[in-house]
């Protein structure tokens, strides 16, 4: 829905979302380099996935977010 919304609204400054598997190491997350993300969003994941996925999310966020970056979780 992110890609569809950005296209429909003709938003030029929103990159396409990256599908990633938090049960895998951050190195597999679409080629994202350390300390390059301003924001990482996780919606409706932690309460339905194995605990290792939550751990992977936090580990990956710790590496990939810029200083002052935000991990936003919901659900």
CSV table of N, CA, C and O in Angstrom, one decimal:
chain,number,residue,atom,x,y,z
A,1,UNK,N,0.8,-1.2,0.0
A,1,UNK,CA,0.0,0.0,0.0
A,1,UNK,C,0.9,1.3,0.0
A,1,UNK,O,0.4,2.3,-0.5
A,2,UNK,N,2.1,1.2,0.5
A,2,UNK,CA,3.0,2.4,0.6
A,2,UNK,C,3.3,2.8,-0.9
A,2,UNK,O,3.2,4.0,-1.2
A,3,UNK,N,3.7,1.8,-1.7
A,3,UNK,CA,4.0,2.1,-3.1
A,3,UNK,C,2.8,2.7,-3.8
A,3,UNK,O,3.0,3.6,-4.6
A,4,UNK,N,1.7,2.1,-3.6
A,4,UNK,CA,0.5,2.5,-4.4
A,4,UNK,C,0.1,3.9,-3.9
A,4,UNK,O,-0.3,4.8,-4.8
A,5,UNK,N,0.2,4.2,-2.7
A,5,UNK,CA,-0.1,5.6,-2.2
A,5,UNK,C,0.9,6.6,-2.8
A,5,UNK,O,0.5,7.7,-3.2
A,6,UNK,N,2.2,6.3,-2.7
A,6,UNK,CA,3.2,7.2,-3.2
A,6,UNK,C,3.0,7.5,-4.7
A,6,UNK,O,3.1,8.6,-5.2
A,7,UNK,N,2.6,6.4,-5.4
A,7,UNK,CA,2.4,6.6,-6.9
A,7,UNK,C,1.1,7.4,-7.1
A,7,UNK,O,1.1,8.3,-7.9
A,8,UNK,N,0.1,7.1,-6.4
A,8,UNK,CA,-1.2,7.8,-6.6
A,8,UNK,C,-1.1,9.3,-6.2
A,8,UNK,O,-1.7,10.2,-6.9
A,9,UNK,N,-0.3,9.6,-5.2
A,9,UNK,CA,-0.1,11.0,-4.8
A,9,UNK,C,1.0,11.7,-5.5
A,9,UNK,O,1.3,12.9,-5.2
A,10,UNK,N,1.7,11.0,-6.3
A,10,UNK,CA,2.9,11.5,-7.1
A,10,UNK,C,3.9,12.1,-6.1
A,10,UNK,O,4.3,13.2,-6.3
A,11,UNK,N,4.2,11.4,-5.1
A,11,UNK,CA,5.2,11.8,-4.1
A,11,UNK,C,6.6,11.4,-4.6
A,11,UNK,O,6.9,10.2,-4.7
A,12,UNK,N,7.4,12.4,-4.9
A,12,UNK,CA,8.7,12.1,-5.5
A,12,UNK,C,9.8,11.7,-4.5
A,12,UNK,O,10.9,11.2,-4.9
A,13,UNK,N,9.6,12.0,-3.3
A,13,UNK,CA,10.7,11.8,-2.3
A,13,UNK,C,10.5,10.6,-1.4
A,13,UNK,O,11.1,10.5,-0.3
A,14,UNK,N,9.6,9.6,-1.8
A,14,UNK,CA,9.4,8.4,-1.0
A,14,UNK,C,10.0,7.3,-1.8
A,14,UNK,O,9.5,7.0,-2.9
A,15,UNK,N,11.0,6.6,-1.2
A,15,UNK,CA,11.5,5.4,-1.9
A,15,UNK,C,10.5,4.2,-1.7
A,15,UNK,O,9.8,4.2,-0.8
A,16,UNK,N,10.6,3.3,-2.6
A,16,UNK,CA,9.7,2.1,-2.5
A,16,UNK,C,10.0,1.4,-1.2
A,16,UNK,O,11.2,1.3,-0.8
A,17,UNK,N,9.0,0.7,-0.6
A,17,UNK,CA,9.3,-0.1,0.6
A,17,UNK,C,10.2,-1.3,0.3
A,17,UNK,O,10.2,-1.7,-0.8
A,18,UNK,N,10.9,-1.7,1.3
A,18,UNK,CA,11.8,-2.9,1.2
A,18,UNK,C,11.2,-4.0,2.0
A,18,UNK,O,11.0,-3.9,3.2
A,19,UNK,N,10.9,-5.1,1.3
A,19,UNK,CA,10.4,-6.3,2.0
A,19,UNK,C,11.6,-7.0,2.7
A,19,UNK,O,12.6,-7.2,2.0
A,20,UNK,N,11.6,-7.2,4.0
A,20,UNK,CA,12.7,-7.8,4.6
A,20,UNK,C,12.2,-8.9,5.6
A,20,UNK,O,11.1,-8.9,6.1
A,21,UNK,N,13.1,-9.8,5.9
A,21,UNK,CA,12.8,-10.9,6.8
A,21,UNK,C,13.7,-10.7,8.1
A,21,UNK,O,14.9,-10.9,8.1
A,22,UNK,N,13.0,-10.3,9.2
A,22,UNK,CA,13.7,-9.9,10.4
A,22,UNK,C,14.3,-11.2,11.1
A,22,UNK,O,15.1,-11.0,12.0
A,23,UNK,N,13.9,-12.4,10.7
A,23,UNK,CA,14.5,-13.6,11.3
A,23,UNK,C,15.8,-13.8,10.7
A,23,UNK,O,16.6,-14.7,11.2
A,24,UNK,N,16.2,-13.1,9.6
A,24,UNK,CA,17.5,-13.2,9.0
A,24,UNK,C,18.3,-11.9,9.4
A,24,UNK,O,17.8,-10.9,9.8
A,25,UNK,N,19.6,-12.0,9.3
A,25,UNK,CA,20.5,-10.9,9.7
A,25,UNK,C,20.2,-9.7,8.9
A,25,UNK,O,19.8,-9.8,7.7
A,26,UNK,N,20.5,-8.5,9.5
A,26,UNK,CA,20.3,-7.2,8.8
A,26,UNK,C,21.1,-7.2,7.4
A,26,UNK,O,20.7,-6.4,6.5
A,27,UNK,N,22.1,-8.0,7.3
A,27,UNK,CA,22.9,-7.9,6.1
A,27,UNK,C,22.1,-8.4,4.9
A,27,UNK,O,22.4,-8.1,3.7
A,28,UNK,N,21.0,-9.1,5.1
A,28,UNK,CA,20.1,-9.6,4.0
A,28,UNK,C,19.0,-8.7,3.7
A,28,UNK,O,18.1,-9.0,2.9
A,29,UNK,N,18.9,-7.5,4.4
A,29,UNK,CA,17.7,-6.6,4.3
A,29,UNK,C,17.9,-5.7,3.1
A,29,UNK,O,17.9,-4.5,3.2
A,30,UNK,N,17.9,-6.2,1.9
A,30,UNK,CA,17.9,-5.3,0.7
A,30,UNK,C,19.1,-4.5,0.4
A,30,UNK,O,19.0,-3.5,-0.2
A,31,UNK,N,20.2,-4.8,1.0
A,31,UNK,CA,21.4,-4.0,0.7
A,31,UNK,C,21.5,-2.7,1.5
A,31,UNK,O,22.3,-1.8,1.1
A,32,UNK,N,20.8,-2.6,2.6
A,32,UNK,CA,20.8,-1.4,3.4
A,32,UNK,C,22.1,-1.3,4.1
A,32,UNK,O,22.6,-2.2,4.7
A,33,UNK,N,22.8,-0.1,4.0
A,33,UNK,CA,24.1,0.0,4.6
A,33,UNK,C,23.9,0.5,6.1
A,33,UNK,O,22.9,1.2,6.4
A,34,UNK,N,24.8,0.2,7.0
A,34,UNK,CA,24.7,0.6,8.4
A,34,UNK,C,24.6,2.2,8.5
A,34,UNK,O,25.2,2.9,7.7
A,35,UNK,N,23.8,2.6,9.4
A,35,UNK,CA,23.7,4.0,9.8
A,35,UNK,C,23.2,4.8,8.6
A,35,UNK,O,23.6,6.0,8.4
A,36,UNK,N,22.3,4.3,7.8
A,36,UNK,CA,21.8,5.1,6.7
A,36,UNK,C,20.3,5.4,6.7
A,36,UNK,O,19.8,6.1,5.9
A,37,UNK,N,19.6,4.8,7.7
A,37,UNK,CA,18.1,5.0,7.7
A,37,UNK,C,17.7,6.0,8.7
A,37,UNK,O,18.3,6.1,9.8
A,38,UNK,N,16.8,6.9,8.4
A,38,UNK,CA,16.2,7.8,9.3
A,38,UNK,C,15.1,7.2,10.1
A,38,UNK,O,14.8,7.6,11.2
A,39,UNK,N,14.4,6.3,9.5
A,39,UNK,CA,13.1,5.7,10.0
A,39,UNK,C,13.0,4.3,9.6
A,39,UNK,O,13.3,3.9,8.5
A,40,UNK,N,12.6,3.4,10.6
A,40,UNK,CA,12.3,2.0,10.3
A,40,UNK,C,10.9,1.8,10.9
A,40,UNK,O,10.7,2.1,12.1
A,41,UNK,N,10.0,1.3,10.1
A,41,UNK,CA,8.6,1.1,10.6
A,41,UNK,C,8.3,-0.4,10.6
A,41,UNK,O,8.5,-1.1,9.6
A,42,UNK,N,7.7,-0.8,11.7
A,42,UNK,CA,7.3,-2.2,11.9
A,42,UNK,C,5.8,-2.2,12.4
A,42,UNK,O,5.6,-1.7,13.5
A,43,UNK,N,4.9,-2.7,11.6
A,43,UNK,CA,3.5,-2.7,12.0
A,43,UNK,C,3.0,-4.1,12.0
A,43,UNK,O,3.2,-4.9,11.1
A,44,UNK,N,2.3,-4.4,13.2
A,44,UNK,CA,1.7,-5.7,13.4
A,44,UNK,C,2.6,-6.9,13.2
A,44,UNK,O,2.3,-7.9,12.5
A,45,UNK,N,3.8,-6.8,13.7
A,45,UNK,CA,4.7,-7.9,13.6
A,45,UNK,C,5.0,-8.6,14.9
A,45,UNK,O,5.0,-9.8,15.1
A,46,UNK,N,5.4,-7.8,15.9
A,46,UNK,CA,5.9,-8.4,17.2
A,46,UNK,C,4.9,-9.3,17.9
A,46,UNK,O,5.4,-10.3,18.5
A,47,UNK,N,3.7,-9.0,17.9
A,47,UNK,CA,2.7,-9.8,18.6
A,47,UNK,C,2.3,-11.1,17.9
A,47,UNK,O,1.7,-11.9,18.6
A,48,UNK,N,2.7,-11.2,16.7
A,48,UNK,CA,2.3,-12.5,16.0
A,48,UNK,C,3.5,-13.3,15.5
A,48,UNK,O,3.3,-14.4,14.9
A,49,UNK,N,4.7,-12.8,15.7
A,49,UNK,CA,5.9,-13.6,15.3
A,49,UNK,C,6.7,-14.2,16.4
A,49,UNK,O,6.4,-13.8,17.6
A,50,UNK,N,7.6,-15.0,16.1
A,50,UNK,CA,8.5,-15.6,17.1
A,50,UNK,C,9.3,-14.5,17.7
A,50,UNK,O,9.6,-13.5,17.1
A,51,UNK,N,9.8,-14.7,19.0
A,51,UNK,CA,10.6,-13.7,19.7
A,51,UNK,C,11.9,-13.4,19.0
A,51,UNK,O,12.3,-12.3,19.0
A,52,UNK,N,12.4,-14.4,18.2
A,52,UNK,CA,13.7,-14.2,17.5
A,52,UNK,C,13.5,-13.1,16.4
A,52,UNK,O,14.4,-12.4,16.1
A,53,UNK,N,12.2,-12.9,15.9
A,53,UNK,CA,12.0,-11.9,15.0
A,53,UNK,C,12.0,-10.5,15.6
A,53,UNK,O,12.6,-9.5,15.0
A,54,UNK,N,11.5,-10.4,16.8
A,54,UNK,CA,11.6,-9.1,17.5
A,54,UNK,C,13.0,-8.8,17.8
A,54,UNK,O,13.5,-7.6,17.7
A,55,UNK,N,13.8,-9.8,18.3
A,55,UNK,CA,15.2,-9.6,18.5
A,55,UNK,C,15.9,-9.1,17.3
A,55,UNK,O,16.7,-8.2,17.3
A,56,UNK,N,15.6,-9.8,16.1
A,56,UNK,CA,16.2,-9.4,14.9
A,56,UNK,C,15.9,-8.0,14.5
A,56,UNK,O,16.8,-7.2,13.9
A,57,UNK,N,14.6,-7.6,14.7
A,57,UNK,CA,14.2,-6.2,14.3
A,57,UNK,C,15.1,-5.2,15.1
A,57,UNK,O,15.6,-4.2,14.6
A,58,UNK,N,15.2,-5.4,16.4
A,58,UNK,CA,15.9,-4.5,17.3
A,58,UNK,C,17.4,-4.5,16.9
A,58,UNK,O,18.0,-3.4,16.9
A,59,UNK,N,18.0,-5.7,16.7
A,59,UNK,CA,19.4,-5.7,16.3
A,59,UNK,C,19.6,-5.0,15.0
A,59,UNK,O,20.6,-4.2,14.9
A,60,UNK,N,18.8,-5.3,14.0
A,60,UNK,CA,18.9,-4.6,12.7
A,60,UNK,C,18.7,-3.1,12.8
A,60,UNK,O,19.5,-2.3,12.2
A,61,UNK,N,17.8,-2.7,13.6
A,61,UNK,CA,17.5,-1.2,13.8
A,61,UNK,C,18.7,-0.6,14.4
A,61,UNK,O,19.1,0.5,14.0
A,62,UNK,N,19.3,-1.3,15.4
A,62,UNK,CA,20.5,-0.7,16.0
A,62,UNK,C,21.7,-0.5,15.1
A,62,UNK,O,22.5,0.4,15.3
A,63,UNK,N,21.8,-1.3,14.1
A,63,UNK,CA,22.9,-1.1,13.1
A,63,UNK,C,22.5,-0.2,12.0
A,63,UNK,O,23.3,0.6,11.6
A,64,UNK,N,21.3,-0.2,11.5
A,64,UNK,CA,20.9,0.5,10.3
A,64,UNK,C,20.4,1.9,10.5
A,64,UNK,O,20.6,2.7,9.5
A,65,UNK,N,19.9,2.2,11.6
A,65,UNK,CA,19.4,3.6,11.9
A,65,UNK,C,20.6,4.5,12.1
A,65,UNK,O,21.6,4.2,12.7
A,66,UNK,N,20.4,5.7,11.5
A,66,UNK,CA,21.4,6.8,11.8
A,66,UNK,C,21.3,7.2,13.3
A,66,UNK,O,20.3,6.9,13.9
A,67,UNK,N,22.3,7.8,13.8
A,67,UNK,CA,22.2,8.4,15.2
A,67,UNK,C,21.0,9.3,15.2
A,67,UNK,O,20.8,10.2,14.3
A,68,UNK,N,20.1,9.1,16.2
A,68,UNK,CA,18.9,9.9,16.3
A,68,UNK,C,17.7,9.3,15.4
A,68,UNK,O,16.7,9.9,15.4
A,69,UNK,N,18.0,8.3,14.7
A,69,UNK,CA,17.0,7.6,13.8
A,69,UNK,C,15.9,7.0,14.7
A,69,UNK,O,16.1,6.8,15.9
A,70,UNK,N,14.7,6.7,14.1
A,70,UNK,CA,13.6,6.3,14.9
A,70,UNK,C,13.1,4.9,14.4
A,70,UNK,O,13.0,4.7,13.2
A,71,UNK,N,12.9,4.0,15.3
A,71,UNK,CA,12.3,2.7,15.1
A,71,UNK,C,10.8,2.9,15.6
A,71,UNK,O,10.6,3.1,16.8
A,72,UNK,N,9.9,2.9,14.6
A,72,UNK,CA,8.5,3.1,15.0
A,72,UNK,C,7.8,1.7,14.9
A,72,UNK,O,7.8,1.0,13.9
A,73,UNK,N,7.2,1.3,16.0
A,73,UNK,CA,6.5,0.0,16.1
A,73,UNK,C,5.1,0.3,16.4
A,73,UNK,O,4.7,1.2,17.2
A,74,UNK,N,4.2,-0.5,15.8
A,74,UNK,CA,2.8,-0.4,16.1
A,74,UNK,C,2.2,-1.8,16.1
A,74,UNK,O,2.5,-2.6,15.2
A,75,UNK,N,1.3,-2.1,16.9
A,75,UNK,CA,0.6,-3.4,16.9
A,75,UNK,C,1.3,-4.5,17.6
A,75,UNK,O,2.4,-4.5,17.9
